[in-house]
PDB file of C-alpha atoms in Angstrom:
ATOM      1  CA  UNK A   1      15.630-175.338-135.198  1.00 57.00           C
ATOM      2  CA  UNK A   2      17.707-175.452-138.336  1.00 69.00           C
ATOM      3  CA  UNK A   3      18.368-172.485-140.592  1.00 70.00           C
ATOM      4  CA  UNK A   4      16.189-174.093-143.255  1.00 70.00           C
ATOM      5  CA  UNK A   5      13.292-174.449-140.810  1.00 69.00           C
ATOM      6  CA  UNK A   6      13.641-170.811-139.727  1.00 68.00           C
ATOM      7  CA  UNK A   7      13.755-169.674-143.349  1.00 75.00           C
ATOM      8  CA  UNK A   8      10.612-171.687-144.139  1.00 74.00           C
ATOM      9  CA  UNK A   9       8.814-170.157-141.181  1.00 74.00           C
ATOM     10  CA  UNK A  10       9.831-166.642-142.237  1.00 74.00           C
ATOM     11  CA  UNK A  11       8.486-167.290-145.713  1.00 77.00           C
ATOM     12  CA  UNK A  12       5.244-168.472-144.126  1.00 76.00           C
ATOM     13  CA  UNK A  13       4.847-165.028-142.519  1.00 78.00           C
ATOM     14  CA  UNK A  14       5.001-163.110-145.787  1.00 84.00           C
ATOM     15  CA  UNK A  15       1.345-163.530-146.800  1.00 85.00           C
ATOM     16  CA  UNK A  16      -0.202-162.853-143.358  1.00 84.00           C
ATOM     17  CA  UNK A  17       2.307-160.041-142.843  1.00 85.00           C
ATOM     18  CA  UNK A  18       1.267-158.292-146.056  1.00 89.00           C
ATOM     19  CA  UNK A  19      -2.411-158.723-145.174  1.00 89.00           C
ATOM     20  CA  UNK A  20      -1.806-157.293-141.705  1.00 88.00           C
ATOM     21  CA  UNK A  21       0.151-154.371-143.202  1.00 90.00           C
ATOM     22  CA  UNK A  22      -2.699-153.506-145.568  1.00 91.00           C
ATOM     23  CA  UNK A  23      -5.220-153.640-142.711  1.00 91.00           C
ATOM     24  CA  UNK A  24      -2.932-151.529-140.533  1.00 90.00           C
ATOM     25  CA  UNK A  25      -2.600-148.879-143.253  1.00 92.00           C
ATOM     26  CA  UNK A  26      -6.389-148.734-143.615  1.00 92.00           C
ATOM     27  CA  UNK A  27      -6.973-148.437-139.856  1.00 89.00           C
ATOM     28  CA  UNK A  28      -4.339-145.720-139.418  1.00 91.00           C
ATOM     29  CA  UNK A  29      -5.733-143.900-142.450  1.00 91.00           C
ATOM     30  CA  UNK A  30      -9.224-143.956-140.938  1.00 90.00           C
ATOM     31  CA  UNK A  31      -7.871-142.576-137.670  1.00 88.00           C
ATOM     32  CA  UNK A  32      -6.026-139.748-139.421  1.00 90.00           C
ATOM     33  CA  UNK A  33      -9.138-138.976-141.476  1.00 88.00           C
ATOM     34  CA  UNK A  34     -11.235-138.711-138.307  1.00 87.00           C
ATOM     35  CA  UNK A  35      -8.720-136.259-136.827  1.00 86.00           C
ATOM     36  CA  UNK A  36      -9.000-134.142-139.980  1.00 85.00           C
ATOM     37  CA  UNK A  37     -12.805-134.326-139.762  1.00 82.00           C
ATOM     38  CA  UNK A  38     -12.580-133.197-136.126  1.00 82.00           C
ATOM     39  CA  UNK A  39     -10.760-130.032-137.182  1.00 80.00           C
ATOM     40  CA  UNK A  40     -13.256-129.371-139.972  1.00 76.00           C
ATOM     41  CA  UNK A  41     -16.232-129.868-137.641  1.00 75.00           C
ATOM     42  CA  UNK A  42     -14.779-127.554-134.998  1.00 76.00           C
ATOM     43  CA  UNK A  43     -14.178-124.866-137.625  1.00 75.00           C
ATOM     44  CA  UNK A  44     -17.729-125.291-138.921  1.00 71.00           C
ATOM     45  CA  UNK A  45     -19.251-125.009-135.441  1.00 72.00           C
ATOM     46  CA  UNK A  46     -17.216-121.880-134.723  1.00 73.00           C
ATOM     47  CA  UNK A  47     -18.303-120.356-138.044  1.00 70.00           C
ATOM     48  CA  UNK A  48     -21.985-121.104-137.400  1.00 69.00           C
ATOM     49  CA  UNK A  49     -21.849-119.599-133.918  1.00 69.00           C
ATOM     50  CA  UNK A  50     -20.025-116.494-135.128  1.00 69.00           C
ATOM     51  CA  UNK A  51     -22.403-115.877-138.024  1.00 67.00           C
ATOM     52  CA  UNK A  52     -25.543-116.679-136.030  1.00 63.00           C
ATOM     53  CA  UNK A  53     -24.816-113.651-133.831  1.00 67.00           C
ATOM     54  CA  UNK A  54     -23.937-111.320-136.699  1.00 64.00           C
ATOM     55  CA  UNK A  55     -25.928-108.062-136.749  1.00 67.00           C
ATOM     56  CA  UNK A  56     -27.515-106.633-138.728  1.00 69.00           C
ATOM     57  CA  UNK A  57     -28.516-109.368-141.191  1.00 78.00           C
ATOM     58  CA  UNK A  58     -27.190-108.760-144.673  1.00 81.00           C
ATOM     59  CA  UNK A  59     -29.022-109.065-147.973  1.00 86.00           C
ATOM     60  CA  UNK A  60     -28.660-112.442-149.729  1.00 91.00           C
ATOM     61  CA  UNK A  61     -25.771-112.439-152.211  1.00 91.00           C
ATOM     62  CA  UNK A  62     -26.387-112.147-155.969  1.00 93.00           C
ATOM     63  CA  UNK A  63     -26.946-115.593-157.425  1.00 94.00           C
ATOM     64  CA  UNK A  64     -23.802-115.474-159.576  1.00 91.00           C
ATOM     65  CA  UNK A  65     -21.653-114.554-156.563  1.00 91.00           C
ATOM     66  CA  UNK A  66     -22.791-117.474-154.395  1.00 93.00           C
ATOM     67  CA  UNK A  67     -19.787-119.228-152.863  1.00 91.00           C
ATOM     68  CA  UNK A  68     -20.847-122.036-150.484  1.00 87.00           C
ATOM     69  CA  UNK A  69     -17.549-122.071-148.580  1.00 82.00           C
ATOM     70  CA  UNK A  70     -17.586-118.317-148.010  1.00 82.00           C
ATOM     71  CA  UNK A  71     -21.326-117.602-147.775  1.00 86.00           C
ATOM     72  CA  UNK A  72     -22.943-120.626-146.145  1.00 87.00           C
ATOM     73  CA  UNK A  73     -24.295-119.918-142.642  1.00 85.00           C
ATOM     74  CA  UNK A  74     -24.305-116.163-143.236  1.00 87.00           C
ATOM     75  CA  UNK A  75     -27.250-114.515-141.514  1.00 89.00           C
ATOM     76  CA  UNK A  76     -29.416-112.686-144.046  1.00 92.00           C
ATOM     77  CA  UNK A  77     -32.809-111.038-144.482  1.00 93.00           C
ATOM     78  CA  UNK A  78     -34.974-111.336-147.595  1.00 95.00           C
ATOM     79  CA  UNK A  79     -38.255-109.618-148.443  1.00 95.00           C
ATOM     80  CA  UNK A  80     -40.915-110.894-150.803  1.00 96.00           C
ATOM     81  CA  UNK A  81     -44.159-112.832-151.124  1.00 96.00           C
ATOM     82  CA  UNK A  82     -44.398-116.452-150.003  1.00 97.00           C
ATOM     83  CA  UNK A  83     -45.885-118.773-152.632  1.00 97.00           C
ATOM     84  CA  UNK A  84     -47.696-121.165-150.320  1.00 96.00           C
ATOM     85  CA  UNK A  85     -49.357-123.042-153.189  1.00 94.00           C
ATOM     86  CA  UNK A  86     -45.882-124.251-154.227  1.00 96.00           C
ATOM     87  CA  UNK A  87     -44.538-125.326-150.853  1.00 97.00           C
ATOM     88  CA  UNK A  88     -42.594-128.581-150.598  1.00 97.00           C
ATOM     89  CA  UNK A  89     -42.589-130.902-147.601  1.00 96.00           C
ATOM     90  CA  UNK A  90     -39.293-132.638-146.877  1.00 95.00           C
ATOM     91  CA  UNK A  91     -39.330-135.599-144.486  1.00 94.00           C
ATOM     92  CA  UNK A  92     -37.370-134.961-141.302  1.00 90.00           C
ATOM     93  CA  UNK A  93     -37.100-135.097-137.527  1.00 84.00           C
ATOM     94  CA  UNK A  94     -37.012-132.326-134.952  1.00 83.00           C
ATOM     95  CA  UNK A  95     -36.279-132.278-131.201  1.00 73.00           C
ATOM     96  CA  UNK A  96     -39.333-132.978-129.077  1.00 66.00           C
ATOM     97  CA  UNK A  97     -39.493-134.030-125.461  1.00 61.00           C
ATOM     98  CA  UNK A  98     -36.155-135.011-123.878  1.00 61.00           C
ATOM     99  CA  UNK A  99     -34.962-138.236-125.470  1.00 62.00           C
ATOM    100  CA  UNK A 100     -37.707-138.177-128.102  1.00 73.00           C
ATOM    101  CA  UNK A 101     -37.731-136.795-131.643  1.00 77.00           C
ATOM    102  CA  UNK A 102     -40.791-135.565-133.507  1.00 83.00           C
ATOM    103  CA  UNK A 103     -41.444-137.020-136.937  1.00 89.00           C
ATOM    104  CA  UNK A 104     -42.750-134.697-139.607  1.00 93.00           C
ATOM    105  CA  UNK A 105     -41.695-132.372-142.373  1.00 95.00           C
ATOM    106  CA  UNK A 106     -39.656-129.274-143.125  1.00 95.00           C
ATOM    107  CA  UNK A 107     -41.706-126.739-145.056  1.00 96.00           C
ATOM    108  CA  UNK A 108     -39.851-125.230-148.017  1.00 97.00           C
ATOM    109  CA  UNK A 109     -41.753-122.291-149.493  1.00 97.00           C
ATOM    110  CA  UNK A 110     -40.644-120.121-152.435  1.00 97.00           C
ATOM    111  CA  UNK A 111     -40.237-116.416-151.687  1.00 97.00           C
ATOM    112  CA  UNK A 112     -40.859-114.324-154.809  1.00 97.00           C
ATOM    113  CA  UNK A 113     -39.047-110.982-154.668  1.00 96.00           C
ATOM    114  CA  UNK A 114     -39.900-107.715-156.422  1.00 94.00           C
ATOM    115  CA  UNK A 115     -37.112-108.215-158.956  1.00 93.00           C
ATOM    116  CA  UNK A 116     -38.671-111.510-160.075  1.00 93.00           C
ATOM    117  CA  UNK A 117     -36.090-113.736-158.401  1.00 96.00           C
ATOM    118  CA  UNK A 118     -37.104-116.559-156.078  1.00 97.00           C
ATOM    119  CA  UNK A 119     -35.453-117.942-152.950  1.00 97.00           C
ATOM    120  CA  UNK A 120     -36.537-121.174-151.272  1.00 97.00           C
ATOM    121  CA  UNK A 121     -37.241-120.624-147.584  1.00 96.00           C
ATOM    122  CA  UNK A 122     -37.075-123.470-145.094  1.00 96.00           C
ATOM    123  CA  UNK A 123     -39.765-121.993-142.868  1.00 96.00           C
ATOM    124  CA  UNK A 124     -39.311-124.690-140.246  1.00 93.00           C
ATOM    125  CA  UNK A 125     -40.760-127.947-138.990  1.00 94.00           C
ATOM    126  CA  UNK A 126     -44.325-129.244-138.765  1.00 94.00           C
ATOM    127  CA  UNK A 127     -45.309-132.589-137.180  1.00 93.00           C
ATOM    128  CA  UNK A 128     -46.938-135.241-139.330  1.00 93.00           C
ATOM    129  CA  UNK A 129     -50.462-134.346-138.181  1.00 93.00           C
ATOM    130  CA  UNK A 130     -49.992-130.830-139.602  1.00 94.00           C
ATOM    131  CA  UNK A 131     -48.934-131.968-143.063  1.00 93.00           C
ATOM    132  CA  UNK A 132     -52.072-130.483-144.614  1.00 94.00           C
ATOM    133  CA  UNK A 133     -51.586-126.690-145.009  1.00 93.00           C
ATOM    134  CA  UNK A 134     -55.240-126.172-144.025  1.00 92.00           C
ATOM    135  CA  UNK A 135     -54.440-127.513-140.564  1.00 94.00           C
ATOM    136  CA  UNK A 136     -52.008-124.611-140.079  1.00 93.00           C
ATOM    137  CA  UNK A 137     -53.775-121.947-142.097  1.00 92.00           C
ATOM    138  CA  UNK A 138     -52.753-119.178-139.696  1.00 92.00           C
ATOM    139  CA  UNK A 139     -49.129-119.732-140.656  1.00 92.00           C
ATOM    140  CA  UNK A 140     -49.812-119.216-144.373  1.00 93.00           C
ATOM    141  CA  UNK A 141     -48.992-115.516-144.157  1.00 92.00           C
ATOM    142  CA  UNK A 142     -49.831-113.390-147.190  1.00 90.00           C
ATOM    143  CA  UNK A 143     -48.550-110.146-148.629  1.00 92.00           C
ATOM    144  CA  UNK A 144     -45.024-108.832-148.383  1.00 94.00           C
ATOM    145  CA  UNK A 145     -43.049-110.772-145.801  1.00 94.00           C
ATOM    146  CA  UNK A 146     -39.589-110.353-144.301  1.00 94.00           C
ATOM    147  CA  UNK A 147     -37.653-113.537-143.560  1.00 94.00           C
ATOM    148  CA  UNK A 148     -34.481-113.679-141.476  1.00 93.00           C
ATOM    149  CA  UNK A 149     -32.285-116.761-141.387  1.00 92.00           C
ATOM    150  CA  UNK A 150     -29.076-118.410-142.479  1.00 90.00           C
ATOM    151  CA  UNK A 151     -27.889-119.309-145.960  1.00 92.00           C
ATOM    152  CA  UNK A 152     -27.552-122.973-146.855  1.00 91.00           C
ATOM    153  CA  UNK A 153     -26.695-124.820-150.024  1.00 91.00           C
ATOM    154  CA  UNK A 154     -28.493-127.871-151.380  1.00 91.00           C
ATOM    155  CA  UNK A 155     -28.510-130.794-148.983  1.00 88.00           C
ATOM    156  CA  UNK A 156     -26.291-133.707-149.990  1.00 84.00           C
ATOM    157  CA  UNK A 157     -27.984-137.102-149.730  1.00 84.00           C
ATOM    158  CA  UNK A 158     -26.093-139.681-147.678  1.00 81.00           C
ATOM    159  CA  UNK A 159     -26.177-143.437-148.217  1.00 80.00           C
ATOM    160  CA  UNK A 160     -28.682-143.911-145.379  1.00 81.00           C
ATOM    161  CA  UNK A 161     -31.226-141.397-146.754  1.00 87.00           C
ATOM    162  CA  UNK A 162     -33.762-142.537-149.376  1.00 89.00           C
ATOM    163  CA  UNK A 163     -33.651-140.887-152.768  1.00 92.00           C
ATOM    164  CA  UNK A 164     -36.317-138.251-153.329  1.00 93.00           C
ATOM    165  CA  UNK A 165     -39.089-139.117-155.779  1.00 94.00           C
ATOM    166  CA  UNK A 166     -40.525-135.948-157.379  1.00 92.00           C
ATOM    167  CA  UNK A 167     -43.154-137.988-159.244  1.00 92.00           C
ATOM    168  CA  UNK A 168     -44.685-139.063-155.914  1.00 94.00           C
ATOM    169  CA  UNK A 169     -43.867-135.715-154.283  1.00 94.00           C
ATOM    170  CA  UNK A 170     -41.754-137.591-151.728  1.00 95.00           C
ATOM    171  CA  UNK A 171     -38.755-135.542-150.633  1.00 95.00           C
ATOM    172  CA  UNK A 172     -36.033-136.599-148.223  1.00 95.00           C
ATOM    173  CA  UNK A 173     -33.366-133.963-148.887  1.00 93.00           C
ATOM    174  CA  UNK A 174     -33.491-130.236-149.584  1.00 93.00           C
ATOM    175  CA  UNK A 175     -32.412-130.415-153.238  1.00 94.00           C
ATOM    176  CA  UNK A 176     -32.843-126.882-154.602  1.00 95.00           C
ATOM    177  CA  UNK A 177     -32.654-127.569-158.387  1.00 95.00           C
ATOM    178  CA  UNK A 178     -34.923-130.617-158.195  1.00 95.00           C
ATOM    179  CA  UNK A 179     -37.526-128.864-156.043  1.00 96.00           C
ATOM    180  CA  UNK A 180     -37.461-125.770-158.264  1.00 96.00           C
ATOM    181  CA  UNK A 181     -38.016-127.924-161.357  1.00 96.00           C
ATOM    182  CA  UNK A 182     -40.836-129.903-159.731  1.00 95.00           C
ATOM    183  CA  UNK A 183     -42.626-126.695-158.690  1.00 96.00           C
ATOM    184  CA  UNK A 184     -42.145-124.924-162.005  1.00 95.00           C
ATOM    185  CA  UNK A 185     -40.021-122.167-160.482  1.00 96.00           C
ATOM    186  CA  UNK A 186     -37.657-120.006-162.533  1.00 94.00           C
ATOM    187  CA  UNK A 187     -34.838-117.623-161.680  1.00 95.00           C
ATOM    188  CA  UNK A 188     -34.255-119.522-158.403  1.00 97.00           C
ATOM    189  CA  UNK A 189     -31.351-118.869-156.051  1.00 96.00           C
ATOM    190  CA  UNK A 190     -28.681-121.590-155.789  1.00 96.00           C
ATOM    191  CA  UNK A 191     -29.100-121.396-152.005  1.00 96.00           C
ATOM    192  CA  UNK A 192     -31.969-121.432-149.539  1.00 96.00           C
ATOM    193  CA  UNK A 193     -32.614-119.590-146.289  1.00 95.00           C
ATOM    194  CA  UNK A 194     -33.108-121.504-143.042  1.00 93.00           C
ATOM    195  CA  UNK A 195     -35.615-119.302-141.203  1.00 94.00           C
ATOM    196  CA  UNK A 196     -34.728-118.338-137.652  1.00 90.00           C
ATOM    197  CA  UNK A 197     -36.898-118.938-134.590  1.00 88.00           C
ATOM    198  CA  UNK A 198     -39.136-115.882-135.164  1.00 90.00           C
ATOM    199  CA  UNK A 199     -42.619-117.320-134.399  1.00 91.00           C
ATOM    200  CA  UNK A 200     -45.052-117.782-137.256  1.00 91.00           C
ATOM    201  CA  UNK A 201     -48.760-117.050-136.716  1.00 91.00           C
ATOM    202  CA  UNK A 202     -50.362-120.094-135.157  1.00 90.00           C
ATOM    203  CA  UNK A 203     -46.933-121.395-134.095  1.00 90.00           C
ATOM    204  CA  UNK A 204     -46.316-123.482-137.236  1.00 93.00           C
ATOM    205  CA  UNK A 205     -44.050-124.024-139.090  1.00 94.00           C
ATOM    206  CA  UNK A 206     -41.541-123.803-136.244  1.00 92.00           C
ATOM    207  CA  UNK A 207     -38.326-122.170-137.456  1.00 89.00           C
ATOM    208  CA  UNK A 208     -34.907-122.034-135.858  1.00 81.00           C
ATOM    209  CA  UNK A 209     -34.232-125.728-136.458  1.00 75.00           C
ATOM    210  CA  UNK A 210     -30.650-125.248-137.612  1.00 71.00           C
ATOM    211  CA  UNK A 211     -28.524-126.942-134.959  1.00 63.00           C
ATOM    212  CA  UNK A 212     -25.402-125.194-133.725  1.00 57.00           C
ATOM    213  CA  UNK A 213     -24.490-127.985-131.305  1.00 54.00           C
ATOM    214  CA  UNK A 214     -23.452-130.334-134.093  1.00 59.00           C
ATOM    215  CA  UNK A 215     -22.203-133.705-132.850  1.00 65.00           C
ATOM    216  CA  UNK A 216     -18.409-133.866-132.814  1.00 70.00           C
ATOM    217  CA  UNK A 217     -17.350-137.404-131.892  1.00 78.00           C
ATOM    218  CA  UNK A 218     -14.465-137.607-134.343  1.00 81.00           C
ATOM    219  CA  UNK A 219     -11.766-137.746-131.647  1.00 82.00           C
ATOM    220  CA  UNK A 220     -13.512-140.758-130.111  1.00 84.00           C
ATOM    221  CA  UNK A 221     -13.734-142.393-133.532  1.00 85.00           C
ATOM    222  CA  UNK A 222     -10.044-141.679-134.171  1.00 87.00           C
ATOM    223  CA  UNK A 223      -9.053-143.322-130.878  1.00 86.00           C
ATOM    224  CA  UNK A 224     -11.201-146.315-131.816  1.00 91.00           C
ATOM    225  CA  UNK A 225      -9.437-146.814-135.158  1.00 89.00           C
ATOM    226  CA  UNK A 226      -5.986-146.254-133.648  1.00 88.00           C
ATOM    227  CA  UNK A 227      -6.870-148.686-130.845  1.00 91.00           C
ATOM    228  CA  UNK A 228      -7.888-151.376-133.319  1.00 91.00           C
ATOM    229  CA  UNK A 229      -4.645-150.746-135.210  1.00 90.00           C
ATOM    230  CA  UNK A 230      -2.639-151.208-131.997  1.00 91.00           C
ATOM    231  CA  UNK A 231      -4.505-154.444-131.269  1.00 92.00           C
ATOM    232  CA  UNK A 232      -3.712-155.671-134.771  1.00 89.00           C
ATOM    233  CA  UNK A 233      -0.004-154.964-134.229  1.00 90.00           C
ATOM    234  CA  UNK A 234      -0.095-156.816-130.909  1.00 90.00           C
ATOM    235  CA  UNK A 235      -1.957-159.832-132.253  1.00 88.00           C
ATOM    236  CA  UNK A 236       0.291-160.152-135.294  1.00 86.00           C
ATOM    237  CA  UNK A 237       3.408-159.771-133.148  1.00 88.00           C
ATOM    238  CA  UNK A 238       2.311-162.660-130.916  1.00 86.00           C
ATOM    239  CA  UNK A 239       1.377-164.736-133.959  1.00 85.00           C
ATOM    240  CA  UNK A 240       4.736-164.096-135.632  1.00 83.00           C
ATOM    241  CA  UNK A 241       6.717-164.815-132.453  1.00 83.00           C
ATOM    242  CA  UNK A 242       4.957-168.157-131.982  1.00 82.00           C
ATOM    243  CA  UNK A 243       5.482-169.125-135.625  1.00 79.00           C
ATOM    244  CA  UNK A 244       9.198-168.405-135.305  1.00 77.00           C
ATOM    245  CA  UNK A 245       9.825-169.886-131.864  1.00 76.00           C
ATOM    246  CA  UNK A 246       7.313-172.734-131.480  1.00 72.00           C
ATOM    247  CA  UNK A 247       9.315-175.945-131.361  1.00 65.00           C
ATOM    248  CA  UNK A 248       6.633-177.763-133.354  1.00 56.00           C
ATOM    249  CA  UNK A 249       6.998-177.914-137.088  1.00 50.00           C
ATOM    250  CA  UNK A 250       4.655-175.625-139.016  1.00 48.00           C
ATOM    251  CA  UNK A 251       1.394-177.446-139.656  1.00 48.00           C
ATOM    252  CA  UNK A 252       2.178-180.213-137.157  1.00 47.00           C
ATOM    253  CA  UNK A 253      -0.659-181.438-134.985  1.00 41.00           C
TER     254      UNK A 253
END
């Protein structure tokens, strides 16, 4: 092979080499991102477990002092009157029999406190057949009620979740401002309380749905991306070696 041939073949590797380099950077970046997500998820799980066992429950923070990073998953107790006529049903799933999920709704009910402020309470899950409040009338407790649970911020909609439609009263995420506006609520907390597993009369809604055993597969995902990156390096190396050492002219049949 002449020097001119070798130079021509090297030039022919520039375009595929740059493309492979861009792909490699993306794959490595995805792997590093998954490792960072693994650390964040582990810290979150540890924080949930620690705060779920905190005693005694504290009072919810003043609205102006709400800091999601510092306050979310704190265990709190709130006292007030549940406004059942303004409850909101949010589509969701809950664990059922092993290997099977129940389809239904999460019941978000405003809790009006003596000072006039309101906190949305996720009272728990009801299956589809109990969508009508009359079918679970025993759980519509009246009078002053004490609710214990964990603080959560508004739920962020992901790309795979439909957008809520207040006009049709179809809700797919726990969006506090939107729900408050749709129900005509004022002076509403910027957080909600996920009720604990304390049984409600009649058994529904079923609280305690906040999962502590959050899935943490980020290390597996990281290995997958790094593995694909290694395969890319191997494939391109073989391709480049053959282009440089194949005795046939580039493009020859």
